[in-house]
């Protein structure tokens, strides 16, 4: 009876709570991943709205509300709505008076009146958020179901003009969005309209397991006023249900009644000690905040299933972390790195070049007259052109330590090391020629029949102690100055500036002449 009491106490007071706590942390992370995925959807929509709101054409259209303009018809075509799953687009002045509003039926792929999307005026629904600092984003309920919205102020491309109005996008929460969330979180998600009882459900932004460890739970998605607009039924995949006393424990208790001494020795050697070791490993992981798989050390299959479940959880967390990190560092249009990825890799490469005294080349690439290209051929063709240029830059990268990225719009950047000044200049000229050789027709280019690019670059032959005061931001400024010079000299050029030791201060760095090819 003492052995049975000890076993029950260990199971009920130590082992079982640990299992429940482990599964609780796992389900909390799943809920947090789901919330992060929906927030990422809002962030991506805000990025799209910001891109459209920073066009000079959009700004000029809003500055003169009485002048006739084909701007909305030329830019907000059905393909734009279908590409971004948009239900509605609206342009409003600073008092939220509508200048242009257009609804879209995603199933019929045709324009509809905006009142079919929002029964009450869109301005009445969203104007309440404009008292905050832009951009604004959130969720609203429409006649076509829940939708994400994003608002940003309209200004010019350089963002140095006062705002002229607001641009609003409404994006449907589609089955494809939910499918992508399920792939990332490994959850099964079903959506339903909220009922009166659903008001008591917690919001999705609250990851606490108020229901405990369960197979299914409900969360609500709130609109901008805090009212529930959607009930989210979440189904967790549990390898094993957390049960205090299962059949294996019952069998073990029966055996303890017959052979207490033998079973006692067996439990101490083959169960208690391995579990203590596994628990110690998990505790160390928690203290160091770094999880890893637990090696096999428990010969009992049922207990090993817990280890396998924990290891599966570790692998799943790693996969989710890698997937989210890749999404945050990759430009979704071109497939190459984005500004965040470039800042991190370029900073590391620059410091590495200084430590090794390797040459370092940093280049900024800008597509010539790309705004005219978009105006003439449309933004879908512009996106295809950007994708082809991205593939060309990806092929330009030869080895580890080199990288390219899209900084935004039609501007790209790259860096490489270990090249002489002559070879670096030759490679950049080859890149310029490769872009021109893509054969992308540019009817509005005053310098060529096809799409071309201008490149501004700096080359530091032997970075050492004398260059440690230079930061990556200063290198980018110098490269941007060369890019500006290449544009001023007629575009479709490489403006190349080289520095070499000895260099003692910032003033000396500006003395060597530029090389233009």
XYZ file of C-alpha atoms in Angstrom:
517
model
C 0.000 0.000 0.000
C 2.924 2.342 0.647
C 4.301 1.604 -2.834
C 0.865 2.146 -4.381
C 0.503 5.403 -2.482
C 3.918 6.566 -3.651
C 3.156 5.670 -7.246
C -0.214 7.426 -7.177
C 1.299 10.478 -5.530
C 4.085 10.672 -8.099
C 1.665 10.214 -10.986
C -1.024 12.605 -9.775
C 1.132 15.279 -8.165
C 4.272 15.368 -10.319
C 4.164 13.513 -13.623
C 0.608 14.256 -14.691
C 0.798 18.017 -13.883
C 4.041 18.167 -15.863
C 2.346 16.555 -18.852
C -0.558 18.972 -18.597
C 1.799 21.936 -18.244
C 3.828 20.813 -21.274
C 0.701 20.411 -23.408
C -0.645 23.725 -22.084
C 2.490 25.563 -23.215
C 2.259 23.815 -26.579
C -1.388 24.798 -27.115
C -0.679 28.360 -25.969
C 2.033 28.613 -28.622
C -0.402 27.271 -31.220
C -2.948 29.959 -30.292
C -0.236 32.622 -30.376
C 0.900 31.415 -33.809
C -2.676 31.692 -35.083
C -3.000 35.239 -33.718
C 0.395 36.168 -35.201
C -0.654 34.747 -38.575
C -3.787 36.924 -38.671
C -1.738 39.944 -37.581
C 0.750 39.216 -40.369
C -2.165 39.300 -42.814
C -3.056 42.792 -41.559
C 0.583 43.880 -41.808
C 0.869 42.665 -45.401
C -2.356 44.493 -46.318
C -1.018 47.692 -44.698
C 2.148 47.337 -46.782
C 0.102 47.063 -49.986
C -2.003 50.107 -49.045
C 1.112 52.117 -48.207
C 2.611 51.253 -51.598
C -0.472 52.581 -53.419
C -0.834 55.593 -51.098
C 2.740 56.770 -51.783
C 2.312 57.166 -55.554
C 2.638 60.633 -56.981
C -0.349 59.855 -59.242
C -2.544 59.038 -56.226
C -1.418 62.230 -54.487
C -2.071 64.390 -57.568
C -5.502 62.806 -58.020
C -6.478 63.690 -54.437
C -5.100 67.244 -54.636
C -7.612 68.301 -57.290
C -10.963 66.623 -56.519
C -12.834 68.538 -59.220
C -10.535 67.704 -62.124
C -11.561 64.754 -64.344
C -9.123 61.848 -64.119
C -8.795 58.285 -65.386
C -6.547 57.402 -62.479
C -9.002 55.079 -60.625
C -10.074 53.222 -63.750
C -6.490 52.686 -64.870
C -5.085 51.556 -61.531
C -7.931 49.798 -59.693
C -8.764 47.213 -62.340
C -10.416 43.812 -61.607
C -7.054 42.021 -61.638
C -5.835 44.170 -58.729
C -8.919 43.271 -56.669
C -8.577 39.571 -57.520
C -4.812 39.454 -56.840
C -5.123 40.889 -53.336
C -8.625 39.450 -52.558
C -10.018 42.970 -52.181
C -13.705 43.565 -51.483
C -13.559 47.339 -51.740
C -11.228 50.291 -52.359
C -11.913 53.838 -51.274
C -10.200 57.230 -51.598
C -11.323 59.926 -49.122
C -10.272 63.482 -48.456
C -8.976 64.570 -45.054
C -12.535 65.032 -43.747
C -13.342 61.499 -44.937
C -15.558 62.692 -47.767
C -15.466 60.035 -50.511
C -13.653 60.830 -53.754
C -13.667 57.301 -55.210
C -15.310 54.101 -53.919
C -15.533 50.756 -55.630
C -16.777 47.335 -54.479
C -15.833 43.992 -56.018
C -17.458 40.535 -56.093
C -14.621 38.001 -55.774
C -16.820 35.098 -56.860
C -18.152 36.825 -59.976
C -14.855 38.720 -60.484
C -16.753 41.869 -61.354
C -17.350 45.326 -59.906
C -20.379 45.910 -57.660
C -21.746 48.902 -55.816
C -19.926 49.411 -52.537
C -23.239 49.342 -50.638
C -23.444 45.640 -51.513
C -20.235 45.176 -49.534
C -20.882 47.592 -46.643
C -24.530 48.303 -45.814
C -23.574 51.473 -43.973
C -21.105 53.960 -45.499
C -17.502 52.866 -45.216
C -16.575 56.289 -43.883
C -18.920 55.903 -40.880
C -17.363 52.552 -40.019
C -13.705 53.484 -40.336
C -13.541 57.212 -39.601
C -13.367 56.480 -35.874
C -9.836 55.118 -36.204
C -8.361 58.124 -38.014
C -7.725 59.976 -34.764
C -4.775 57.681 -34.174
C -1.383 57.730 -35.844
C -1.453 56.053 -39.315
C -1.412 53.472 -40.673
C -4.681 52.030 -39.363
C -5.672 48.388 -39.605
C -8.170 45.952 -38.117
C -11.215 43.826 -38.858
C -14.772 44.700 -39.874
C -17.875 42.741 -40.784
C -19.156 43.187 -44.327
C -22.083 41.778 -46.274
C -19.615 39.243 -47.708
C -18.284 38.156 -44.318
C -15.377 39.303 -42.130
C -12.714 41.393 -43.796
C -9.400 42.997 -42.938
C -9.046 46.718 -43.519
C -6.046 49.017 -43.779
C -5.971 52.805 -44.087
C -3.019 55.062 -44.869
C -2.574 58.705 -45.667
C -2.024 59.680 -49.299
C 1.122 61.664 -50.066
C 3.826 61.806 -52.711
C 6.542 59.210 -53.301
C 9.176 61.174 -51.359
C 6.721 61.579 -48.431
C 7.657 65.240 -48.080
C 4.245 66.654 -49.024
C 1.337 67.154 -46.585
C -1.254 64.350 -46.671
C -3.977 64.863 -49.257
C -6.420 62.178 -48.102
C -6.863 58.554 -47.090
C -6.668 55.303 -49.055
C -8.733 52.353 -47.736
C -8.493 48.679 -48.755
C -10.949 45.986 -47.605
C -9.575 42.444 -47.987
C -11.750 39.336 -47.659
C -10.760 36.656 -45.174
C -10.788 33.793 -47.697
C -10.468 30.042 -47.414
C -6.965 30.335 -48.863
C -5.955 32.604 -45.956
C -7.295 30.088 -43.445
C -5.561 27.213 -45.283
C -2.207 29.015 -45.055
C -2.751 29.631 -41.349
C -3.502 25.928 -40.839
C -0.287 24.969 -42.630
C 1.788 27.271 -40.446
C 0.121 26.531 -37.094
C -0.788 22.872 -37.732
C -4.244 23.633 -36.352
C -7.627 22.818 -37.847
C -9.651 26.043 -38.019
C -13.363 26.505 -38.763
C -15.151 29.864 -38.933
C -18.755 30.633 -38.007
C -20.888 33.675 -37.336
C -21.044 34.685 -33.667
C -24.182 34.034 -31.644
C -25.340 35.593 -28.428
C -23.495 32.936 -26.412
C -20.253 33.565 -28.298
C -19.906 37.010 -26.743
C -18.617 35.283 -23.612
C -15.776 33.603 -25.534
C -12.313 35.159 -25.080
C -10.658 37.113 -27.880
C -8.060 35.467 -30.103
C -5.507 37.939 -28.768
C -5.764 36.214 -25.348
C -3.627 33.035 -25.581
C -4.466 31.872 -22.029
C -5.995 28.394 -21.892
C -9.129 29.278 -19.970
C -10.606 25.888 -20.913
C -7.439 23.944 -20.034
C -5.886 21.381 -22.374
C -8.670 20.385 -24.807
C -9.128 19.097 -28.341
C -11.390 22.005 -29.322
C -11.873 25.568 -28.137
C -13.564 28.742 -29.353
C -12.201 32.243 -29.771
C -13.802 35.369 -31.215
C -12.384 37.926 -33.642
C -13.212 41.512 -32.652
C -13.922 44.456 -34.944
C -12.639 47.990 -34.411
C -15.372 48.692 -31.841
C -14.550 45.576 -29.818
C -17.655 43.671 -30.921
C -17.300 40.007 -31.961
C -17.668 39.506 -35.725
C -16.423 35.944 -36.089
C -16.272 32.781 -34.001
C -13.131 30.706 -34.614
C -13.423 27.002 -33.774
C -9.918 25.696 -33.123
C -9.074 21.975 -33.174
C -5.793 20.883 -31.570
C -3.939 17.728 -32.551
C -3.071 15.883 -29.350
C -0.795 12.852 -29.598
C -2.088 11.623 -26.223
C -4.826 12.966 -24.002
C -3.492 14.009 -20.606
C -5.033 11.292 -18.423
C -4.147 10.993 -14.769
C -4.633 7.231 -14.526
C -4.551 5.210 -17.737
C -4.565 1.504 -18.414
C -0.793 1.235 -18.052
C -0.907 2.830 -14.604
C -3.766 0.530 -13.612
C -1.768 -2.510 -14.711
C 1.259 -1.273 -12.867
C -0.784 -0.777 -9.708
C -2.040 -4.367 -9.982
C 1.503 -5.646 -10.378
C 2.575 -3.588 -7.381
C 0.043 -5.450 -5.280
C 1.611 -8.793 -6.278
C 5.286 -8.001 -6.427
C 5.954 -4.795 -4.522
C 9.656 -5.307 -4.060
C 10.443 -6.278 -7.675
C 8.235 -3.607 -9.141
C 9.612 -1.070 -6.706
C 13.147 -1.731 -7.899
C 12.000 -1.700 -11.517
C 10.201 1.632 -11.121
C 13.186 3.237 -9.446
C 15.653 2.060 -12.078
C 13.679 2.143 -15.308
C 11.030 4.821 -14.722
C 11.832 7.241 -11.935
C 15.455 7.856 -12.813
C 14.854 8.379 -16.570
C 11.915 10.656 -15.832
C 13.993 12.691 -13.419
C 16.663 12.956 -16.080
C 14.123 14.037 -18.702
C 12.533 16.495 -16.285
C 15.948 17.932 -15.467
C 16.662 18.316 -19.169
C 13.361 20.098 -19.720
C 13.967 22.371 -16.729
C 17.400 23.288 -18.076
C 15.801 24.009 -21.443
C 13.308 26.319 -19.756
C 16.081 28.085 -17.816
C 18.216 28.528 -20.949
C 15.129 29.211 -23.117
C 16.423 26.837 -25.755
C 14.510 23.632 -26.440
C 15.935 20.510 -28.033
C 14.867 16.911 -28.502
C 15.166 14.469 -25.601
C 17.248 11.356 -26.409
C 15.705 7.950 -25.986
C 16.236 6.686 -22.462
C 12.916 5.246 -21.247
C 12.334 1.586 -22.265
C 8.587 1.704 -21.536
C 6.619 2.477 -24.683
C 3.889 4.566 -23.043
C 6.392 6.859 -21.374
C 8.461 7.002 -24.532
C 5.361 8.306 -26.332
C 5.526 11.365 -24.107
C 9.142 11.836 -25.165
C 8.139 11.386 -28.814
C 5.306 13.879 -28.382
C 7.672 16.383 -26.795
C 10.226 15.829 -29.566
C 7.485 16.275 -32.169
C 6.561 19.518 -30.484
C 10.207 20.654 -30.585
C 10.445 19.876 -34.294
C 7.138 21.613 -34.981
C 8.237 24.754 -33.122
C 11.472 24.798 -35.121
C 9.592 24.425 -38.389
C 7.168 27.192 -37.462
C 10.015 29.447 -36.381
C 11.908 28.818 -39.624
C 8.777 29.381 -41.723
C 7.920 32.652 -39.978
C 11.541 33.837 -40.131
C 11.703 33.054 -43.849
C 8.448 34.956 -44.425
C 9.765 37.973 -42.515
C 13.060 38.062 -44.467
C 11.811 37.359 -48.011
C 10.320 39.763 -50.521
C 7.027 38.120 -51.467
C 7.065 39.372 -55.077
C 10.613 38.587 -56.232
C 11.557 35.761 -53.877
C 14.866 37.412 -52.896
C 15.661 39.023 -49.549
C 13.837 42.117 -48.301
C 15.208 45.216 -46.560
C 15.317 43.532 -43.152
C 17.294 40.584 -44.527
C 19.668 42.875 -46.407
C 20.395 45.077 -43.374
C 21.316 42.051 -41.264
C 23.408 40.208 -43.874
C 25.141 43.337 -45.212
C 26.056 44.502 -41.703
C 27.547 41.093 -40.919
C 29.399 40.936 -44.260
C 30.867 44.411 -43.788
C 32.175 43.564 -40.297
C 33.539 40.270 -41.604
C 35.343 42.039 -44.468
C 36.971 44.458 -42.011
C 38.149 41.589 -39.802
C 39.641 39.700 -42.742
C 40.823 42.788 -44.640
C 38.845 41.599 -47.679
C 37.662 43.943 -50.375
C 33.998 44.920 -50.114
C 31.622 46.118 -52.823
C 28.168 47.581 -52.113
C 25.843 48.472 -55.002
C 22.370 50.020 -55.314
C 20.350 49.280 -58.464
C 17.394 51.329 -59.661
C 15.270 50.493 -62.710
C 15.242 53.443 -65.107
C 11.920 55.274 -65.575
C 10.054 52.454 -63.897
C 7.149 54.697 -62.943
C 6.636 55.408 -66.658
C 6.814 51.642 -67.233
C 3.985 51.041 -64.744
C 1.941 53.911 -66.159
C 2.298 52.557 -69.698
C 1.974 48.802 -69.179
C 0.250 48.452 -65.830
C 1.383 47.243 -62.457
C 0.973 43.554 -63.284
C 3.577 43.903 -66.029
C 5.635 45.924 -63.577
C 5.467 43.057 -61.095
C 6.561 40.601 -63.793
C 9.490 42.846 -64.672
C 10.522 43.071 -61.015
C 10.363 39.276 -60.769
C 12.643 38.870 -63.797
C 15.125 41.380 -62.394
C 14.997 39.513 -59.055
C 15.867 36.242 -60.846
C 18.761 38.003 -62.600
C 20.100 39.273 -59.275
C 19.714 35.820 -57.750
C 21.802 34.402 -60.628
C 24.381 37.141 -60.040
C 25.146 35.718 -56.578
C 28.003 33.243 -56.932
C 28.975 32.100 -53.472
C 28.257 32.300 -49.761
C 28.862 35.743 -48.332
C 27.205 37.480 -51.301
C 23.618 38.641 -51.139
C 20.989 40.643 -52.994
C 17.682 42.131 -51.862
C 14.783 44.304 -52.926
C 14.788 47.434 -50.783
C 11.405 48.591 -52.012
C 9.637 49.567 -55.222
C 12.092 49.285 -58.113
C 15.235 49.654 -55.947
C 17.525 46.694 -55.318
C 20.828 46.247 -53.506
C 23.649 43.734 -53.436
C 27.066 43.240 -51.914
C 30.007 40.945 -52.474
C 33.596 40.700 -51.272
C 36.949 39.297 -52.352
C 36.954 41.034 -55.757
C 39.489 43.468 -57.180
C 38.341 46.884 -58.289
C 38.568 45.856 -61.942
C 36.656 42.594 -61.417
C 33.985 44.268 -59.293
C 33.392 46.947 -61.931
C 33.291 44.288 -64.646
C 30.719 42.228 -62.719
C 28.464 45.240 -62.183
C 28.640 46.164 -65.851
C 27.762 42.578 -66.729
C 24.771 42.837 -64.406
C 23.664 46.076 -66.074
C 23.952 44.393 -69.487
C 22.045 41.319 -68.266
C 19.129 43.490 -67.120
C 19.057 45.254 -70.483
C 19.312 41.850 -72.219
C 16.121 40.618 -70.565
C 14.333 42.216 -73.486
C 11.568 43.765 -71.383
C 9.903 46.304 -73.664
C 9.756 49.828 -72.193
C 7.784 52.089 -74.589
C 8.085 55.113 -72.293
C 11.872 55.014 -71.790
C 13.646 57.998 -73.391
C 17.020 56.198 -73.389
C 16.334 52.689 -74.708
C 13.651 50.465 -76.204
C 13.855 48.042 -73.289
C 14.015 48.235 -69.514
C 17.437 49.334 -68.221
C 18.944 50.028 -64.837
C 21.325 52.490 -63.192
C 23.866 51.260 -60.656
C 25.709 53.205 -58.001
C 28.450 51.327 -56.172
C 31.358 51.777 -53.811
C 34.368 49.482 -53.599
C 36.686 49.386 -50.601
C 39.852 47.574 -51.570
C 41.211 46.685 -48.126
C 38.956 47.615 -45.181
C 40.853 47.622 -41.933
C 41.192 49.601 -38.730
C 40.899 52.893 -40.619
C 37.397 52.013 -41.738
C 35.961 50.867 -38.405
C 34.306 54.235 -37.886
C 32.180 53.633 -40.998
C 28.779 52.075 -40.466
C 26.606 50.279 -42.984
C 24.245 53.271 -43.140
C 27.132 55.490 -44.253
C 28.131 52.976 -46.940
C 24.540 52.956 -48.218
C 24.545 56.762 -48.295
C 27.725 56.774 -50.375
C 26.351 54.143 -52.744
C 23.094 56.104 -53.042
C 25.103 59.189 -53.954
C 26.730 57.229 -56.786
C 23.321 55.980 -57.905
C 22.052 59.545 -58.001
C 25.077 60.495 -60.096
C 24.440 57.641 -62.521
C 20.874 58.874 -63.003
C 22.049 62.460 -63.461
C 24.520 61.389 -66.161
C 21.837 59.827 -68.341
C 21.006 56.495 -66.619
C 21.792 52.975 -67.858
C 25.228 53.481 -66.314
C 27.429 52.173 -63.531
C 28.877 54.918 -61.345
C 31.639 53.286 -59.328
C 33.710 54.831 -56.544
C 36.715 53.043 -55.063
C 38.484 53.628 -51.766
C 41.784 52.105 -50.630
C 44.196 52.318 -47.691
C 45.620 54.314 -46.089
C 42.518 56.147 -44.966
C 42.383 58.070 -41.683
C 39.136 59.966 -41.662
C 35.852 60.638 -43.401
C 37.267 63.573 -45.419
C 39.917 61.418 -47.060
C 37.290 58.907 -48.119
C 35.695 61.491 -50.375
C 38.880 62.473 -52.257
C 39.411 59.523 -54.697
C 37.714 60.110 -58.063
C 34.701 58.125 -59.289
C 34.859 55.670 -62.163
C 31.910 55.754 -64.567
C 31.371 53.032 -67.175
